Amino acid sequence: MASETGKKTVKKKSPRKSAATSSVNGHALDGLKAEPLSVTFNTYPPSNKTHRQLGLTKADVLDMYRSMLLQRRFEERAAQMYGKQKIGGFLHLYIGQEAISTGTAQAIRIGEDSVITAYRDHGHALAMGMTSNECMAELFGKIDGCSRGKGGSMHYFSKELKMMGGHGIVGAHIPVGTGIAFANKYKGEDTVCLAFFGDGAIHQGAFHEAANLAGLYDLPVIFVVENNQYAMGTAVDRAAAEPDLYKQALSYDMPSSLVSGMDVFSVYEAMQHHVAMAREGKPSLIEIRTYRYRGHSMSDPQKYRTKEELDAKKDEDPILRLKAYLLEHKMATNAQLDKVDDEVKQEVMESVEFAENSPAPGLETIYEDIYSDKDYPFTT
Amino acid sequence: MAELQLREAIRAAMVEEMERDESIFLMGEEVSEYNGAYKVSEGMLKQFGAKRVIDTPIAENGFAGLGIGAAMNGLRPIIEFMTWNFSMVAMDQLINNAAKVRYMSGGQFKFPIVFRGPNGAAGQLAATHNTSFESIFSTIPGLKVISISNPDDAKGLLKSAIRDDDPVLFMESEVMYGMKGEVSDAKDYLIPIGKARIAREGKDVTIIAHNKSYWVAMKAAEMLVQEGFDPEVIDPRTIRPLDMETILASVKKTNRCVIVDESNPFASIASEIGFQIQREAFDYLDAPVLRVNAKDVPAPYAKNLIEYYMPSAEDTYKACRQVMYAN
């Protein structure tokens, strides 16, 4: 097991970063070290292991590449459709963070283990096997959408795949994920729940209450912070008294890890270890340092960061990183990888057509899905 | 039939259902080792063990959310709020998650969960511990709200609530926990959610009241009977869904209506019922519908002020005389 739960030794606290200085440079992924900070905390830096060392086959790695690319192309097309006003409401893109959803999906038993996440949910949904068609149709507000056009971008659900949403109130889904794990344990299953949230949500009381309950009841839940450095427009060290978010685990007697979110292998390895812990009834926390390339939502002009910072992060792109790995290890040729890209682009194009052709929900459906009773009386 | 206290009737409902279905558990502050802050769950830890009768930290947002997640994943939780006054801390979970996720998932997930505990005023506890919340939660589609006035209804309706596949908010009253009443011991005694009870049949005026206010209404009815009037008293029992059919039939018979409701008056249960009566039975009304609510202020501490704050039998009696033009 990667993280031990023995006697805790806390590393000396680094000096507090000034709110006026650039937070992101202060949290550069290059700064991650390979050795554990202590017996409590583990790190999973980028480029640490080969796929063979991780027990991944060539087919696994190619699947992961395809999955990340599908998420990227899906969202690029979604952004375009948003511009054409085919999609309403908010649209929070996951672009840049695909290694997290993909590394996770590879490490869990899909359909048995649960994933619950917040409003930036397209990546997790697609990585877990929800189809481009149902996802795009949901964005278009059509009846064939995964939530019958009632949820939209922030509310993707698949009961079958145990994709438990897609939740819009920051932090509020974290206790729900903890309850999903409670039910897993209550029923005597060895299944786990992964509760994903952003760096902004960790400051919600809901997280702290849930983490306390998970630690108290030994629930098979993994709290995963996708630290993409900004909560909307607020850099993490402008909102966090302790910007090393993984250290929050100490308060709840949990192991935690700091993981590179730019390397899908690092995510996969960390997830495997933490899922194994959860199956044995030990809750834990993972902070994954990542970066979103786009604004918080489509209306965000991103004035809170520089182009240089953004470009530097794009150089660490998780898809380009995996592509380079595939080429370097002669697992695929450039032409083969281009073909994968063509295929996912085609799949996404077809999903747009599917969404266009899917009917709008009938007005009578507005009264459906509220209660279990079909004939529930309404006052309107 | 057996005579039970209200707390015993609630406990009997939980115990019978938990014996029947392993997926039901009880969770809340002090429900387990302390035997319940108001002794509602006394003995349940001994019978069902710590796996199914679970103490929580004082963290309503957390354990309400945990219950919602458990319901989403196949269990049937009963979550006790020590009082509904503390449910405000968990309001986000109740409103944004319990009520809405079924809808936002296109009906994929169900939420068979009961939140229960005492609601409303309980004496000199001041503003934070004396509020009636059923009107606030009743505005939220996706939630069901039950507010009971006696032990028999408590048992029959709580059993129905536990078996219901939707989130049910079950409102009791700490000042009624010791109240005794005949309770059915029939097997699977279920009172349907959404059916009002005609407590007293009459022809002169309809008085509608739930929870503690029901007893205020009954006292006012006695005063009216003394004077030769014949009031009808209806306990709606479930606030959402609301049995307007029974209420409207009564108003169409008596042509006059007074609603007693411990909510603050603005946008209260009384407001909603009054509105629906004017819409559906306008031509039958011989007088404007009146309401007797708590005063439109936060609940005060001083004994005389909290007594004045609460809806009273005297005020109800006067309102009834007013709609009957007997003043």
XYZ file of C-alpha atoms in Angstrom:
707
model
C 0.000 0.000 0.000
C 1.366 3.351 -0.990
C 0.380 5.387 2.003
C 0.991 4.117 5.458
C -1.089 5.086 8.426
C 1.526 4.815 11.067
C 2.846 7.503 13.309
C 2.459 10.860 11.712
C 5.355 13.181 11.127
C 4.432 16.483 9.599
C 6.931 18.143 7.394
C 7.955 21.583 8.427
C 5.559 24.076 6.995
C 6.822 26.041 4.035
C 6.673 29.812 4.333
C 3.280 31.241 3.449
C 3.106 32.549 -0.075
C 2.201 36.157 -0.385
C -1.206 36.747 -1.841
C 0.336 39.305 -4.156
C 2.757 36.884 -5.822
C 1.896 34.375 -8.489
C 0.382 31.378 -6.856
C 0.838 29.031 -9.721
C 4.569 29.391 -9.998
C 4.740 28.729 -6.312
C 2.967 25.437 -6.928
C 4.796 24.323 -10.027
C 4.525 20.626 -10.679
C 8.267 20.507 -11.265
C 8.539 21.109 -7.555
C 7.067 17.693 -6.766
C 9.639 15.299 -5.426
C 9.633 11.567 -5.905
C 10.171 10.627 -2.287
C 7.322 10.717 0.227
C 7.077 13.847 2.322
C 6.475 11.671 5.332
C 4.832 8.404 6.253
C 1.469 10.142 6.002
C 1.814 11.917 2.694
C 2.814 10.394 -0.623
C 3.687 12.070 -3.890
C 3.079 10.902 -7.415
C 5.211 13.131 -9.610
C 5.070 13.077 -13.415
C 7.122 10.656 -15.514
C 7.793 8.386 -12.632
C 6.859 4.976 -14.021
C 6.474 3.189 -17.331
C 3.217 1.546 -18.331
C 4.793 -1.866 -17.775
C 5.769 -0.969 -14.252
C 2.160 0.017 -13.668
C 0.816 -3.212 -15.165
C -0.833 -1.468 -18.102
C -1.004 -3.161 -21.493
C -0.484 -1.395 -24.797
C -4.222 -1.639 -25.397
C -4.883 0.013 -22.023
C -2.603 2.903 -22.853
C -4.127 3.373 -26.297
C -7.609 3.321 -24.717
C -6.527 6.001 -22.277
C -5.168 8.088 -25.126
C -8.422 7.751 -27.027
C -10.461 8.617 -23.942
C -8.517 11.801 -23.237
C -8.703 12.837 -26.847
C -12.451 12.193 -26.959
C -12.969 14.429 -23.922
C -10.833 17.164 -25.512
C -12.549 17.054 -28.904
C -15.998 16.779 -27.338
C -15.469 19.931 -25.341
C -13.866 21.859 -28.174
C -16.950 21.123 -30.231
C -19.223 21.932 -27.283
C -17.534 25.322 -26.954
C -18.178 25.947 -30.635
C -21.816 24.935 -30.283
C -22.108 27.235 -27.277
C -20.847 30.060 -29.464
C -23.568 29.201 -31.949
C -26.091 29.322 -29.092
C -27.028 25.695 -29.537
C -26.164 25.230 -25.870
C -27.558 27.398 -23.092
C -26.763 28.048 -19.467
C -23.271 27.604 -18.135
C -20.576 25.548 -19.804
C -17.538 24.743 -17.656
C -14.872 23.027 -19.710
C -12.510 20.365 -18.378
C -9.847 20.907 -21.052
C -6.403 20.367 -19.526
C -7.675 18.099 -16.751
C -8.400 14.947 -18.813
C -5.643 12.881 -17.239
C -7.561 12.882 -13.973
C -10.837 11.456 -15.254
C -8.996 8.999 -17.491
C -6.489 7.765 -14.919
C -9.374 7.319 -12.489
C -11.621 5.412 -14.872
C -8.717 3.048 -15.557
C -8.247 2.360 -11.831
C -11.832 1.587 -10.749
C -14.487 -1.039 -11.460
C -16.858 0.930 -13.628
C -20.488 0.102 -12.918
C -19.648 -0.981 -9.355
C -17.547 1.821 -7.905
C -19.192 5.238 -7.842
C -17.942 8.594 -9.026
C -19.526 11.842 -7.928
C -18.265 15.194 -9.089
C -19.146 18.829 -9.396
C -20.161 21.020 -12.312
C -17.057 20.366 -14.486
C -18.324 16.857 -15.197
C -18.046 16.162 -18.946
C -14.608 14.570 -18.625
C -15.585 12.114 -15.923
C -18.793 11.173 -17.737
C -17.040 10.392 -21.009
C -14.112 8.648 -19.303
C -16.574 6.363 -17.499
C -18.218 5.371 -20.745
C -21.166 7.686 -21.126
C -21.648 8.235 -24.844
C -20.898 11.394 -26.777
C -24.428 11.226 -28.075
C -26.196 11.306 -24.698
C -23.742 13.906 -23.396
C -24.054 16.247 -26.383
C -27.840 15.842 -26.468
C -27.967 16.858 -22.812
C -26.040 20.041 -23.603
C -28.546 20.735 -26.363
C -31.409 20.209 -23.880
C -32.879 17.334 -25.824
C -34.938 14.348 -24.709
C -32.177 11.854 -25.579
C -29.760 13.600 -23.235
C -28.450 11.614 -20.302
C -30.757 13.544 -17.949
C -33.673 13.969 -20.398
C -32.714 17.601 -20.903
C -33.374 18.443 -17.263
C -29.810 18.672 -16.044
C -27.657 20.251 -18.727
C -23.907 20.605 -18.590
C -23.553 20.538 -14.807
C -25.794 17.523 -14.231
C -24.669 14.436 -16.104
C -25.843 11.212 -14.482
C -25.703 7.530 -15.349
C -27.142 5.191 -12.769
C -25.953 2.202 -14.788
C -22.329 3.324 -14.771
C -22.640 4.675 -11.233
C -21.781 8.140 -12.437
C -23.656 9.874 -9.603
C -23.464 13.389 -11.102
C -22.753 16.243 -11.992
C -23.626 18.638 -9.061
C -23.958 22.392 -9.169
C -23.575 23.654 -5.607
C -19.907 23.917 -4.668
C -19.066 21.253 -2.084
C -22.626 20.087 -1.460
C -22.093 16.772 -3.213
C -19.187 15.757 -0.974
C -21.419 14.555 1.895
C -23.586 12.796 -0.716
C -20.530 10.916 -2.003
C -19.731 10.003 1.567
C -23.258 8.626 1.934
C -22.843 6.594 -1.243
C -19.752 5.064 0.356
C -21.707 4.552 3.585
C -24.236 2.495 1.631
C -21.454 0.452 -0.006
C -20.117 -0.476 3.410
C -23.582 -1.012 4.929
C -24.443 -3.470 2.161
C -21.180 -5.322 2.730
C -19.798 -4.548 -0.711
C -16.125 -3.880 -1.369
C -17.042 -1.050 -3.735
C -15.897 2.513 -3.199
C -16.968 6.056 -3.971
C -14.690 8.716 -5.380
C -15.836 12.237 -4.578
C -14.200 14.799 -6.862
C -14.240 18.507 -6.208
C -12.240 21.595 -6.994
C -9.783 23.584 -4.929
C -12.561 26.072 -4.220
C -14.818 23.457 -2.625
C -12.361 22.287 0.006
C -13.143 25.378 2.043
C -16.813 24.488 2.312
C -18.016 23.160 5.638
C -19.621 20.342 3.680
C -16.164 18.927 2.885
C -14.978 19.113 6.461
C -18.164 17.575 7.849
C -18.017 14.793 5.285
C -14.331 14.112 5.879
C -14.938 13.894 9.599
C -17.835 11.467 9.112
C -15.793 9.352 6.689
C -12.915 9.141 9.153
C -15.255 8.502 12.072
C -17.170 5.694 10.364
C -14.264 4.306 8.256
C -16.087 4.774 4.974
C -14.764 3.596 1.607
C -14.569 7.055 0.114
C -11.745 8.923 -1.580
C -11.892 12.690 -1.533
C -10.188 13.960 -4.651
C -9.306 17.617 -5.003
C -8.770 18.602 -8.600
C -6.622 21.597 -7.838
C -6.660 23.485 -11.109
C -5.186 26.505 -9.315
C -8.219 28.759 -9.597
C -11.613 28.786 -7.929
C -13.374 30.736 -10.657
C -10.977 33.712 -10.756
C -9.411 33.352 -7.325
C -5.966 31.756 -7.184
C -5.697 28.999 -4.618
C -3.428 30.838 -2.219
C -5.784 33.799 -2.197
C -8.490 31.508 -0.795
C -6.557 28.909 1.213
C -4.873 29.599 4.536
C -2.930 26.403 3.787
C -2.478 26.161 0.000
C -1.076 22.629 0.281
C -4.566 21.201 0.253
C -3.499 17.578 0.773
C -2.477 18.520 4.299
C -6.144 18.877 5.245
C -6.150 15.091 5.572
C -4.162 15.292 8.780
C -7.182 16.758 10.546
C -9.209 13.662 9.756
C -6.625 10.949 10.380
C -6.455 10.113 6.705
C -3.579 9.278 4.403
C -3.213 11.673 1.520
C -1.252 12.088 -1.663
C -0.109 14.871 -3.891
C -0.368 13.871 -7.514
C 0.579 15.309 -10.878
C -2.570 15.824 -12.883
C -0.592 16.323 -16.073
C 0.516 12.697 -16.218
C -2.213 10.103 -16.607
C 0.126 7.394 -15.298
C 0.682 9.300 -12.066
C -3.058 9.666 -11.591
C -3.638 6.011 -12.380
C -0.974 4.842 -9.941
C -2.222 7.061 -7.124
C -5.822 6.042 -7.741
C -4.950 2.351 -7.663
C -3.318 2.756 -4.267
C -6.096 4.856 -2.811
C -8.859 2.632 -4.196
C -7.146 -0.368 -2.605
C -7.085 1.488 0.698
C -10.755 2.396 0.374
C -11.693 -1.217 -0.340
C -10.195 -2.010 3.043
C -12.333 0.664 4.681
C -9.787 3.460 4.871
C -10.918 6.849 3.578
C -8.276 9.116 2.112
C -7.613 12.386 0.360
C -5.838 13.036 -2.922
C -4.814 16.422 -4.166
C -4.186 16.399 -7.889
C -2.408 19.467 -9.226
C -3.796 20.253 -12.628
C -4.620 23.211 -14.790
C -7.594 24.255 -16.858
C -6.763 25.954 -20.121
C -10.099 27.637 -20.576
C -11.849 30.116 -18.359
C -13.985 29.064 -15.449
C -16.965 29.122 -17.762
C -17.639 30.448 -21.229
C -18.177 33.964 -19.888
C -14.759 34.210 -18.210
C -12.210 36.557 -19.885
C -9.446 35.128 -17.642
C -7.902 38.408 -16.623
C -6.544 36.825 -13.451
C -3.690 35.029 -15.203
C -1.068 35.775 -17.831
C -0.731 34.280 -21.285
C 2.778 33.174 -20.326
C 1.460 31.195 -17.400
C -1.171 29.548 -19.579
C 1.331 28.719 -22.345
C 3.736 27.225 -19.842
C 0.995 24.915 -18.618
C 0.021 23.943 -22.144
C 3.578 22.697 -22.601
C 2.766 20.084 -19.965
C -0.379 18.973 -21.769
C -1.397 15.487 -20.600
C -2.476 14.386 -24.078
C 0.738 15.553 -25.728
C 2.671 13.917 -22.916
C 0.998 10.571 -23.508
C 1.382 10.947 -27.254
C 5.107 11.512 -26.827
C 5.250 8.452 -24.574
C 3.459 6.281 -27.132
C 5.823 7.390 -29.881
C 8.928 7.084 -27.752
C 8.023 3.536 -26.695
C 7.075 2.673 -30.273
C 3.565 1.699 -29.201
C 2.042 3.623 -32.095
C 3.071 5.629 -35.109
C 2.174 9.231 -35.718
C -0.181 8.106 -38.464
C -1.962 5.707 -36.129
C -2.422 8.393 -33.509
C -3.706 10.834 -36.126
C -6.235 8.194 -37.086
C -7.443 7.974 -33.484
C -7.905 11.735 -33.534
C -9.870 11.530 -36.786
C -12.098 8.845 -35.315
C -12.958 10.755 -32.160
C -13.559 13.934 -34.165
C -15.963 11.954 -36.309
C -17.687 10.533 -33.213
C -18.128 14.028 -31.797
C -19.425 15.390 -35.114
C -21.971 12.601 -35.193
C -23.009 13.430 -31.629
C -23.756 16.995 -32.712
C -25.943 15.627 -35.468
C -27.583 13.259 -32.985
C -28.242 16.129 -30.590
C -29.645 18.331 -33.365
C -32.006 15.576 -34.453
C -33.142 14.562 -30.988
C -36.533 16.088 -30.129
C -36.943 18.778 -27.500
C -38.596 17.337 -24.402
C -42.397 17.424 -24.595
C -43.953 20.045 -22.340
C -45.680 17.275 -20.384
C -42.251 16.019 -19.253
C -41.850 19.104 -17.082
C -44.088 17.341 -14.520
C -42.151 14.074 -14.697
C -39.208 12.916 -12.564
C -40.173 14.957 -9.488
C -41.779 12.280 -7.326
C -42.143 8.538 -7.514
C -45.922 9.004 -7.728
C -47.002 9.347 -11.343
C -50.203 11.202 -10.432
C -48.751 13.619 -7.932
C -51.054 16.642 -7.537
C -49.664 20.018 -8.511
C -51.137 23.367 -7.712
C -50.318 25.211 -10.938
C -55.505 -0.638 19.941
C -52.998 0.347 22.553
C -52.524 3.622 24.371
C -49.127 5.060 23.484
C -47.303 8.310 23.961
C -46.510 10.166 20.727
C -42.803 9.306 21.136
C -43.710 5.627 21.591
C -45.869 5.667 18.478
C -43.032 7.174 16.431
C -40.635 4.614 17.863
C -43.075 1.782 17.141
C -43.263 2.868 13.506
C -39.475 2.950 13.164
C -38.993 -0.357 14.975
C -41.630 -2.188 12.928
C -40.190 -0.895 9.678
C -36.590 -1.627 10.655
C -37.576 -5.167 11.636
C -39.172 -5.565 8.218
C -36.432 -4.024 6.060
C -32.674 -4.286 6.655
C -31.980 -1.307 4.423
C -33.523 1.129 6.929
C -31.261 2.795 9.464
C -31.638 5.656 11.949
C -29.013 8.369 12.156
C -28.781 11.618 14.087
C -27.449 13.441 17.099
C -27.852 11.414 20.316
C -30.190 8.864 18.743
C -28.086 5.901 19.777
C -26.221 5.713 23.078
C -28.130 8.598 24.673
C -31.401 6.940 23.589
C -32.596 10.073 21.818
C -32.573 13.688 22.940
C -36.326 13.324 23.542
C -36.161 9.558 24.105
C -37.912 8.848 20.837
C -35.336 6.195 19.901
C -35.010 4.707 23.386
C -33.906 1.072 23.258
C -33.326 1.030 19.513
C -29.543 0.736 19.807
C -30.026 -2.338 21.970
C -32.396 -3.907 19.484
C -30.681 -3.029 16.212
C -27.047 -2.418 17.115
C -24.662 0.388 16.227
C -24.678 -0.447 12.544
C -28.301 0.669 12.215
C -28.771 3.206 15.014
C -26.001 5.708 14.518
C -24.859 8.695 16.520
C -23.449 11.623 14.572
C -21.351 14.653 15.359
C -23.256 17.940 15.548
C -22.952 18.507 11.816
C -26.352 18.596 10.123
C -25.094 19.463 6.655
C -22.764 16.460 6.745
C -25.083 13.778 8.075
C -28.122 14.981 6.109
C -25.982 14.805 2.962
C -24.668 11.401 3.969
C -28.237 10.153 4.294
C -29.093 11.521 0.868
C -26.115 9.723 -0.686
C -27.073 6.502 1.097
C -30.625 6.814 -0.238
C -29.247 7.462 -3.724
C -27.295 4.214 -3.387
C -30.054 1.882 -2.289
C -30.651 2.381 1.462
C -33.661 3.888 3.247
C -32.311 6.261 5.875
C -34.247 7.922 8.690
C -32.375 11.083 9.615
C -33.367 12.691 12.906
C -32.920 16.408 13.421
C -32.810 17.137 17.134
C -35.204 19.876 16.147
C -36.186 21.217 12.750
C -34.699 24.499 13.892
C -31.293 22.914 13.249
C -32.306 21.749 9.784
C -31.455 25.232 8.540
C -27.831 24.124 8.657
C -28.736 21.286 6.291
C -31.126 23.286 4.130
C -28.794 23.106 1.134
C -28.828 19.312 1.318
C -32.612 19.147 1.668
C -33.427 21.627 -1.046
C -30.620 21.316 -3.570
C -29.939 17.600 -3.277
C -32.841 15.637 -1.742
C -35.504 17.553 -3.644
C -33.789 18.132 -6.980
C -31.406 15.356 -7.955
C -34.180 13.003 -9.091
C -35.344 15.723 -11.454
C -31.903 16.781 -12.642
C -30.979 13.181 -13.376
C -34.068 12.725 -15.533
C -35.612 10.391 -12.939
C -32.667 7.976 -12.712
C -32.264 8.171 -8.950
C -34.817 7.896 -6.178
C -34.444 9.263 -2.669
C -36.329 7.099 -0.176
C -35.345 9.061 2.912
C -37.209 10.430 5.932
C -36.013 13.458 7.823
C -37.826 13.717 11.113
C -37.827 15.566 14.415
C -39.740 18.146 16.410
C -40.863 21.336 14.679
C -42.231 24.650 15.874
C -42.290 26.406 19.202
C -41.668 24.622 22.475
C -41.784 27.384 25.047
C -39.338 29.998 26.216
C -36.497 29.087 23.842
C -36.267 32.396 21.965
C -36.007 32.990 18.254
C -33.569 30.302 17.088
C -35.361 27.344 18.713
C -39.015 28.208 18.218
C -39.741 28.418 14.506
C -42.233 26.462 12.411
C -40.666 25.426 9.126
C -43.289 23.432 7.262
C -44.319 26.335 5.039
C -40.723 26.972 3.981
C -40.086 23.358 2.964
C -43.532 22.975 1.426
C -42.645 25.463 -1.288
C -40.034 23.040 -2.649
C -41.205 20.614 -5.359
C -39.574 17.247 -4.784
C -40.149 17.214 -1.042
C -43.118 15.765 0.812
C -44.065 17.311 4.145
C -46.043 15.620 6.902
C -46.963 17.317 10.160
C -48.766 15.114 12.673
C -51.065 15.943 15.567
C -51.528 12.651 17.452
C -49.932 9.250 18.157
C -52.105 7.207 15.813
C -51.387 9.444 12.834
C -47.729 9.487 13.820
C -47.461 5.741 13.564
C -49.511 5.253 10.421
C -47.984 8.152 8.552
C -44.386 7.533 9.605
C -44.622 3.959 8.387
C -45.941 5.255 5.056
C -43.170 7.868 4.955
C -40.468 5.256 5.507
C -41.880 3.131 2.700
C -42.195 6.102 0.349
C -39.629 6.406 -2.440
C -39.387 10.193 -2.112
C -37.791 12.417 0.511
C -40.326 12.974 3.280
C -39.963 15.671 5.928
C -41.786 14.421 9.008
C -42.609 17.067 11.573
C -43.394 16.308 15.174
C -43.462 18.503 18.276
C -41.432 18.132 21.433
C -44.289 19.424 23.565
C -46.490 16.584 22.286
C -44.014 13.703 22.762
C -45.632 12.728 26.066
C -49.172 13.008 24.720
C -51.049 9.718 24.956
C -53.531 8.352 22.488
C -54.982 5.156 21.100
C -52.770 3.733 18.396
C -53.670 0.949 16.032
C -51.625 -2.190 16.455
C -52.883 -3.625 13.186
C -50.147 -5.245 11.136
C -48.827 -2.909 8.466
C -50.878 0.020 9.748
C -50.378 2.580 7.008
C -52.151 5.919 6.711
C -51.894 7.175 3.140
C -49.850 10.317 2.562
C -52.084 13.070 1.206
C -55.369 12.263 2.989
C -56.800 14.759 5.467
C -58.712 13.676 8.577
C -62.093 15.145 9.444
C -61.709 15.275 13.210
C -65.066 16.794 13.995
C -67.971 16.995 11.621
C -70.008 20.179 11.669
C -71.878 22.563 9.414
C -71.251 26.157 10.536
C -67.550 26.825 9.953
C -64.513 24.843 8.777
C -61.428 25.061 10.978
C -58.248 23.686 9.419
C -55.249 22.986 11.633
C -52.274 20.624 11.807
C -49.710 19.584 14.436
C -50.068 21.456 17.761
C -52.456 23.920 16.158
C -54.935 21.082 15.768
C -55.392 21.041 19.549
C -55.815 24.816 19.545
C -58.530 24.380 16.937
C -60.253 21.636 18.937
C -60.297 23.832 22.019
C -61.786 26.710 20.018
C -64.343 24.290 18.584
C -65.407 23.302 22.124
C -65.885 26.971 22.994
C -68.057 27.402 19.913
C -70.078 24.305 20.678
C -70.796 25.727 24.130
C -72.441 28.610 22.340
C -74.528 26.387 20.124
C -72.382 26.532 16.961
C -71.433 23.411 15.036
C -67.857 23.746 13.696
C -66.088 21.222 11.455
C -62.402 20.560 12.202
C -60.035 19.191 9.577
C -56.474 18.073 10.215
C -54.736 17.997 6.820
C -51.974 15.787 8.342
C -49.885 16.004 5.208
C -48.979 19.461 4.033
C -47.507 18.456 0.689
C -49.321 16.787 -0.938
C -52.253 18.685 0.498
C -55.735 17.144 0.455
C -57.600 20.111 -0.992
C -60.448 17.845 -2.018
C -61.494 17.230 1.591
C -60.931 20.866 2.524
C -62.956 22.183 -0.409
C -65.830 19.766 0.232
C -65.993 21.038 3.797
C -65.848 24.722 2.834
C -68.534 24.193 0.217
C -70.683 22.768 3.028
C -69.955 25.342 5.780
C -69.225 28.343 3.502
C -66.796 29.712 6.091
C -63.205 28.908 6.933
C -60.529 29.675 9.530
C -57.016 28.243 9.260
C -54.861 27.859 12.352
C -51.173 27.519 11.571
C -48.101 28.018 13.710
C -46.066 29.332 10.740
C -45.351 33.031 10.568
C -48.244 34.443 8.548
C -46.519 35.679 5.370
C -46.474 32.913 2.727
C -47.640 30.414 5.339
C -49.568 27.159 5.005
C -52.652 29.223 5.880
C -51.900 31.605 2.993
C -51.696 28.750 0.512
C -54.855 27.040 1.723
C -56.695 30.366 1.795
C -55.621 31.113 -1.771
C -56.701 27.739 -3.051
C -60.087 28.050 -1.350
C -60.772 31.424 -2.971
C -59.760 30.034 -6.356
C -61.793 26.834 -6.172
C -64.716 27.749 -3.893
C -65.137 31.522 -4.254
C -68.831 31.308 -4.961
C -69.431 29.217 -1.857
C -67.820 31.638 0.589
C -70.048 33.724 2.840
C -67.081 35.496 4.426
C -63.396 36.075 3.732
C -61.172 33.197 4.833
C -59.286 34.105 8.009
C -56.015 32.787 9.323
C -54.625 32.527 12.838
C -50.830 32.348 12.667
C -47.900 32.957 14.949
C -47.233 36.692 15.148
C -45.116 38.065 12.297
C -41.985 38.376 14.428
C -39.098 36.135 15.518
C -40.203 34.128 18.559
C -39.514 36.042 21.797
C -38.255 34.649 25.103
C -40.424 36.344 27.763
C -43.244 34.099 28.935
C -46.024 36.555 28.242
C -44.574 37.403 24.819
C -44.161 33.811 23.593
C -47.692 33.048 24.749
C -48.930 36.061 22.828
C -46.807 35.011 19.811
C -48.495 31.611 19.467
C -51.834 31.054 17.749
C -54.381 30.676 20.541
C -57.746 29.035 21.003
C -59.150 32.432 21.961
C -57.970 34.017 18.676
C -59.310 31.045 16.739
C -62.638 31.269 18.514
C -62.848 34.987 17.705
C -61.930 34.415 14.065
C -64.635 31.768 13.758
C -67.221 34.092 15.250
C -66.056 36.765 12.815
C -66.506 34.607 9.696
C -69.915 33.548 11.029
C -70.790 37.220 11.622
C -71.579 36.308 15.220
C -69.609 39.147 16.784
